[in-house]
PDB file of C-alpha atoms in Angstrom:
ATOM      1  CA  UNK A   1     130.582 113.792 165.948  1.00 45.00           C
ATOM      2  CA  UNK A   2     127.452 114.520 163.918  1.00 43.00           C
ATOM      3  CA  UNK A   3     126.026 111.672 161.908  1.00 44.00           C
ATOM      4  CA  UNK A   4     124.704 112.519 158.497  1.00 43.00           C
ATOM      5  CA  UNK A   5     121.838 110.397 157.289  1.00 44.00           C
ATOM      6  CA  UNK A   6     121.906 109.656 153.606  1.00 44.00           C
ATOM      7  CA  UNK A   7     118.554 109.269 152.015  1.00 46.00           C
ATOM      8  CA  UNK A   8     118.573 107.181 148.912  1.00 55.00           C
ATOM      9  CA  UNK A   9     115.650 106.794 146.621  1.00 71.00           C
ATOM     10  CA  UNK A  10     115.458 103.833 144.325  1.00 90.00           C
ATOM     11  CA  UNK A  11     112.442 103.825 142.084  1.00 97.00           C
ATOM     12  CA  UNK A  12     110.989 100.440 141.191  1.00 98.00           C
ATOM     13  CA  UNK A  13     109.719 100.232 137.584  1.00 98.00           C
ATOM     14  CA  UNK A  14     107.330  97.417 138.497  1.00 98.00           C
ATOM     15  CA  UNK A  15     105.682  99.523 141.208  1.00 97.00           C
ATOM     16  CA  UNK A  16     105.517 102.528 138.865  1.00 97.00           C
ATOM     17  CA  UNK A  17     103.786 100.480 136.175  1.00 96.00           C
ATOM     18  CA  UNK A  18     101.341  98.825 138.539  1.00 96.00           C
ATOM     19  CA  UNK A  19     100.460 102.150 140.171  1.00 96.00           C
ATOM     20  CA  UNK A  20      98.763 103.329 136.964  1.00 97.00           C
ATOM     21  CA  UNK A  21      96.730 100.106 136.778  1.00 95.00           C
ATOM     22  CA  UNK A  22      93.717 101.854 138.357  1.00 94.00           C
ATOM     23  CA  UNK A  23      93.555 104.078 135.255  1.00 95.00           C
ATOM     24  CA  UNK A  24      93.441 101.091 132.869  1.00 94.00           C
ATOM     25  CA  UNK A  25      91.992  98.120 134.809  1.00 91.00           C
ATOM     26  CA  UNK A  26      90.517  96.551 131.669  1.00 90.00           C
ATOM     27  CA  UNK A  27      94.011  95.763 130.368  1.00 91.00           C
ATOM     28  CA  UNK A  28      94.521  93.303 133.207  1.00 90.00           C
ATOM     29  CA  UNK A  29      91.101  91.719 133.419  1.00 86.00           C
ATOM     30  CA  UNK A  30      90.920  91.298 129.663  1.00 76.00           C
ATOM     31  CA  UNK A  31      93.847  88.876 129.590  1.00 80.00           C
ATOM     32  CA  UNK A  32      93.626  87.390 133.070  1.00 80.00           C
ATOM     33  CA  UNK A  33      96.993  88.514 134.417  1.00 90.00           C
ATOM     34  CA  UNK A  34      97.451  89.869 137.919  1.00 91.00           C
ATOM     35  CA  UNK A  35      99.000  93.235 137.031  1.00 96.00           C
ATOM     36  CA  UNK A  36     100.299  95.481 134.267  1.00 96.00           C
ATOM     37  CA  UNK A  37     103.885  94.374 134.807  1.00 98.00           C
ATOM     38  CA  UNK A  38     102.957  90.771 134.017  1.00 97.00           C
ATOM     39  CA  UNK A  39     100.916  91.879 131.002  1.00 96.00           C
ATOM     40  CA  UNK A  40     103.810  93.819 129.469  1.00 97.00           C
ATOM     41  CA  UNK A  41     106.327  91.066 130.191  1.00 97.00           C
ATOM     42  CA  UNK A  42     104.069  88.546 128.458  1.00 96.00           C
ATOM     43  CA  UNK A  43     103.648  90.845 125.474  1.00 97.00           C
ATOM     44  CA  UNK A  44     107.426  91.154 125.175  1.00 98.00           C
ATOM     45  CA  UNK A  45     107.741  87.377 125.375  1.00 97.00           C
ATOM     46  CA  UNK A  46     105.049  86.977 122.737  1.00 96.00           C
ATOM     47  CA  UNK A  47     106.571  89.422 120.269  1.00 96.00           C
ATOM     48  CA  UNK A  48     110.275  90.021 120.679  1.00 96.00           C
ATOM     49  CA  UNK A  49     112.141  88.575 123.662  1.00 97.00           C
ATOM     50  CA  UNK A  50     112.749  84.862 124.160  1.00 97.00           C
ATOM     51  CA  UNK A  51     113.749  84.788 127.837  1.00 98.00           C
ATOM     52  CA  UNK A  52     111.579  86.023 130.726  1.00 98.00           C
ATOM     53  CA  UNK A  53     114.412  87.442 132.822  1.00 98.00           C
ATOM     54  CA  UNK A  54     115.622  89.476 129.835  1.00 98.00           C
ATOM     55  CA  UNK A  55     112.072  90.681 129.101  1.00 98.00           C
ATOM     56  CA  UNK A  56     111.776  91.917 132.687  1.00 98.00           C
ATOM     57  CA  UNK A  57     115.123  93.721 132.515  1.00 98.00           C
ATOM     58  CA  UNK A  58     114.251  95.369 129.185  1.00 98.00           C
ATOM     59  CA  UNK A  59     110.811  96.414 130.429  1.00 98.00           C
ATOM     60  CA  UNK A  60     112.238  97.873 133.628  1.00 98.00           C
ATOM     61  CA  UNK A  61     114.782  99.966 131.750  1.00 98.00           C
ATOM     62  CA  UNK A  62     112.135 101.067 129.229  1.00 98.00           C
ATOM     63  CA  UNK A  63     109.945 102.320 132.077  1.00 98.00           C
ATOM     64  CA  UNK A  64     112.889 104.077 133.710  1.00 98.00           C
ATOM     65  CA  UNK A  65     113.716 105.796 130.418  1.00 97.00           C
ATOM     66  CA  UNK A  66     110.169 106.957 129.669  1.00 97.00           C
ATOM     67  CA  UNK A  67     109.552 108.268 133.178  1.00 98.00           C
ATOM     68  CA  UNK A  68     112.892 110.090 133.184  1.00 98.00           C
ATOM     69  CA  UNK A  69     112.139 111.600 129.757  1.00 96.00           C
ATOM     70  CA  UNK A  70     108.714 112.741 130.942  1.00 97.00           C
ATOM     71  CA  UNK A  71     110.070 114.229 134.149  1.00 97.00           C
ATOM     72  CA  UNK A  72     112.919 116.015 132.339  1.00 95.00           C
ATOM     73  CA  UNK A  73     111.415 117.743 129.298  1.00 93.00           C
ATOM     74  CA  UNK A  74     113.856 119.176 126.823  1.00 89.00           C
ATOM     75  CA  UNK A  75     116.784 117.062 128.036  1.00 91.00           C
ATOM     76  CA  UNK A  76     118.681 115.320 125.229  1.00 88.00           C
ATOM     77  CA  UNK A  77     118.192 111.591 125.776  1.00 90.00           C
ATOM     78  CA  UNK A  78     118.307 108.410 123.730  1.00 90.00           C
ATOM     79  CA  UNK A  79     118.405 104.652 124.088  1.00 91.00           C
ATOM     80  CA  UNK A  80     120.145 101.857 122.275  1.00 91.00           C
ATOM     81  CA  UNK A  81     118.357  99.124 120.369  1.00 91.00           C
ATOM     82  CA  UNK A  82     117.911  96.749 123.316  1.00 95.00           C
ATOM     83  CA  UNK A  83     116.258  99.154 125.760  1.00 96.00           C
ATOM     84  CA  UNK A  84     114.224 100.609 122.894  1.00 94.00           C
ATOM     85  CA  UNK A  85     112.384  97.271 122.665  1.00 96.00           C
ATOM     86  CA  UNK A  86     110.905  97.978 126.107  1.00 98.00           C
ATOM     87  CA  UNK A  87     110.163 101.610 125.251  1.00 97.00           C
ATOM     88  CA  UNK A  88     108.267 100.560 122.125  1.00 96.00           C
ATOM     89  CA  UNK A  89     106.321  97.911 124.032  1.00 97.00           C
ATOM     90  CA  UNK A  90     104.999 100.544 126.417  1.00 98.00           C
ATOM     91  CA  UNK A  91     104.161 103.035 123.677  1.00 97.00           C
ATOM     92  CA  UNK A  92     102.347 100.412 121.590  1.00 96.00           C
ATOM     93  CA  UNK A  93     100.054  99.557 124.490  1.00 97.00           C
ATOM     94  CA  UNK A  94      98.387 102.940 124.023  1.00 96.00           C
ATOM     95  CA  UNK A  95      95.926 102.928 126.956  1.00 97.00           C
ATOM     96  CA  UNK A  96      98.840 102.185 129.279  1.00 97.00           C
ATOM     97  CA  UNK A  97     101.070 104.782 127.605  1.00 97.00           C
ATOM     98  CA  UNK A  98      98.347 107.412 127.936  1.00 97.00           C
ATOM     99  CA  UNK A  99      98.026 106.557 131.647  1.00 98.00           C
ATOM    100  CA  UNK A 100     101.796 107.010 132.077  1.00 98.00           C
ATOM    101  CA  UNK A 101     101.603 110.357 130.272  1.00 97.00           C
ATOM    102  CA  UNK A 102      98.715 111.391 132.518  1.00 97.00           C
ATOM    103  CA  UNK A 103     100.641 110.512 135.651  1.00 97.00           C
ATOM    104  CA  UNK A 104     104.207 111.539 134.762  1.00 97.00           C
ATOM    105  CA  UNK A 105     103.898 114.089 131.942  1.00 97.00           C
ATOM    106  CA  UNK A 106     101.267 116.375 133.422  1.00 96.00           C
ATOM    107  CA  UNK A 107      98.478 114.802 131.375  1.00 96.00           C
ATOM    108  CA  UNK A 108     100.150 115.710 128.091  1.00 95.00           C
ATOM    109  CA  UNK A 109     100.961 113.105 125.463  1.00 94.00           C
ATOM    110  CA  UNK A 110     104.724 112.569 125.164  1.00 93.00           C
ATOM    111  CA  UNK A 111     105.442 112.100 121.484  1.00 91.00           C
ATOM    112  CA  UNK A 112     107.785 109.461 120.148  1.00 88.00           C
ATOM    113  CA  UNK A 113     109.432 110.861 117.039  1.00 84.00           C
ATOM    114  CA  UNK A 114     112.530 108.790 116.221  1.00 82.00           C
ATOM    115  CA  UNK A 115     115.148 110.018 113.813  1.00 79.00           C
ATOM    116  CA  UNK A 116     116.193 107.625 111.066  1.00 80.00           C
ATOM    117  CA  UNK A 117     119.930 108.039 111.574  1.00 80.00           C
ATOM    118  CA  UNK A 118     121.377 106.688 114.791  1.00 80.00           C
ATOM    119  CA  UNK A 119     123.764 108.832 116.792  1.00 79.00           C
ATOM    120  CA  UNK A 120     127.139 107.642 117.943  1.00 80.00           C
ATOM    121  CA  UNK A 121     128.058 110.445 120.312  1.00 84.00           C
ATOM    122  CA  UNK A 122     127.748 108.941 123.794  1.00 86.00           C
ATOM    123  CA  UNK A 123     124.065 109.793 124.251  1.00 88.00           C
ATOM    124  CA  UNK A 124     123.180 106.264 125.390  1.00 91.00           C
ATOM    125  CA  UNK A 125     125.531 106.248 128.371  1.00 94.00           C
ATOM    126  CA  UNK A 126     124.689 109.863 129.262  1.00 93.00           C
ATOM    127  CA  UNK A 127     121.041 108.810 129.276  1.00 94.00           C
ATOM    128  CA  UNK A 128     121.818 105.873 131.567  1.00 96.00           C
ATOM    129  CA  UNK A 129     123.422 108.332 133.987  1.00 97.00           C
ATOM    130  CA  UNK A 130     120.307 110.541 133.855  1.00 97.00           C
ATOM    131  CA  UNK A 131     118.198 107.517 134.829  1.00 98.00           C
ATOM    132  CA  UNK A 132     120.500 106.865 137.776  1.00 98.00           C
ATOM    133  CA  UNK A 133     120.233 110.515 138.850  1.00 98.00           C
ATOM    134  CA  UNK A 134     116.444 110.181 138.611  1.00 98.00           C
ATOM    135  CA  UNK A 135     116.454 107.369 141.153  1.00 98.00           C
ATOM    136  CA  UNK A 136     116.459 104.286 138.944  1.00 98.00           C
ATOM    137  CA  UNK A 137     118.823 101.354 139.029  1.00 98.00           C
ATOM    138  CA  UNK A 138     120.632 101.156 135.705  1.00 98.00           C
ATOM    139  CA  UNK A 139     121.170  97.764 134.093  1.00 98.00           C
ATOM    140  CA  UNK A 140     124.708  98.477 132.892  1.00 96.00           C
ATOM    141  CA  UNK A 141     124.799  95.492 130.545  1.00 96.00           C
ATOM    142  CA  UNK A 142     121.667  96.560 128.654  1.00 96.00           C
ATOM    143  CA  UNK A 143     122.896 100.100 128.238  1.00 95.00           C
ATOM    144  CA  UNK A 144     126.504  99.340 127.381  1.00 93.00           C
ATOM    145  CA  UNK A 145     125.694  96.700 124.752  1.00 90.00           C
ATOM    146  CA  UNK A 146     124.336  99.494 122.527  1.00 81.00           C
ATOM    147  CA  UNK A 147     126.404 102.343 123.948  1.00 74.00           C
ATOM    148  CA  UNK A 148     127.664 103.523 120.583  1.00 70.00           C
ATOM    149  CA  UNK A 149     124.376 103.184 118.707  1.00 67.00           C
ATOM    150  CA  UNK A 150     121.701 105.591 119.960  1.00 61.00           C
ATOM    151  CA  UNK A 151     118.173 105.743 118.578  1.00 65.00           C
ATOM    152  CA  UNK A 152     117.468 109.430 119.216  1.00 62.00           C
ATOM    153  CA  UNK A 153     114.221 111.286 118.810  1.00 62.00           C
ATOM    154  CA  UNK A 154     113.688 114.485 116.875  1.00 60.00           C
ATOM    155  CA  UNK A 155     113.939 117.439 119.213  1.00 63.00           C
ATOM    156  CA  UNK A 156     111.979 119.566 116.719  1.00 61.00           C
ATOM    157  CA  UNK A 157     108.809 117.677 117.614  1.00 62.00           C
ATOM    158  CA  UNK A 158     107.249 119.391 120.644  1.00 66.00           C
ATOM    159  CA  UNK A 159     107.320 117.349 123.851  1.00 70.00           C
ATOM    160  CA  UNK A 160     108.975 114.330 122.302  1.00 69.00           C
ATOM    161  CA  UNK A 161     111.505 111.851 123.598  1.00 68.00           C
TER     162      UNK A 161
END
């Protein structure tokens, strides 16, 4: 009998975020937090999420989405309202977002060009599956809560998600 070794790869959003810290060290020292993960969680808590555990879940899924979008250009993807909170947090912290683009999008800026009308065609759950295929753990609850209400981006904008 031949044993087959399965190699699984689970990507940790916290590690991914903290890996780019060397590119933007001033973001951490400026506010006195230990790493970028803590900085972004605190910003979410300050602006839009009331519970730390939820802020961490939203941030993790936002990172997973952005990295998957960057690593899969041209693939139709979209998030629901809840995960989009984490995506927007990362994009609004522009030095951090630029560092992510440098590392995961070949140094090119990944545009965020949302459409006004939401889609209700299953894109959210297809996107969650793409994240899973890209090595991320999917928080089923966060994706399914908005499964029928996608906030898509305009595919006419070059290199956008």
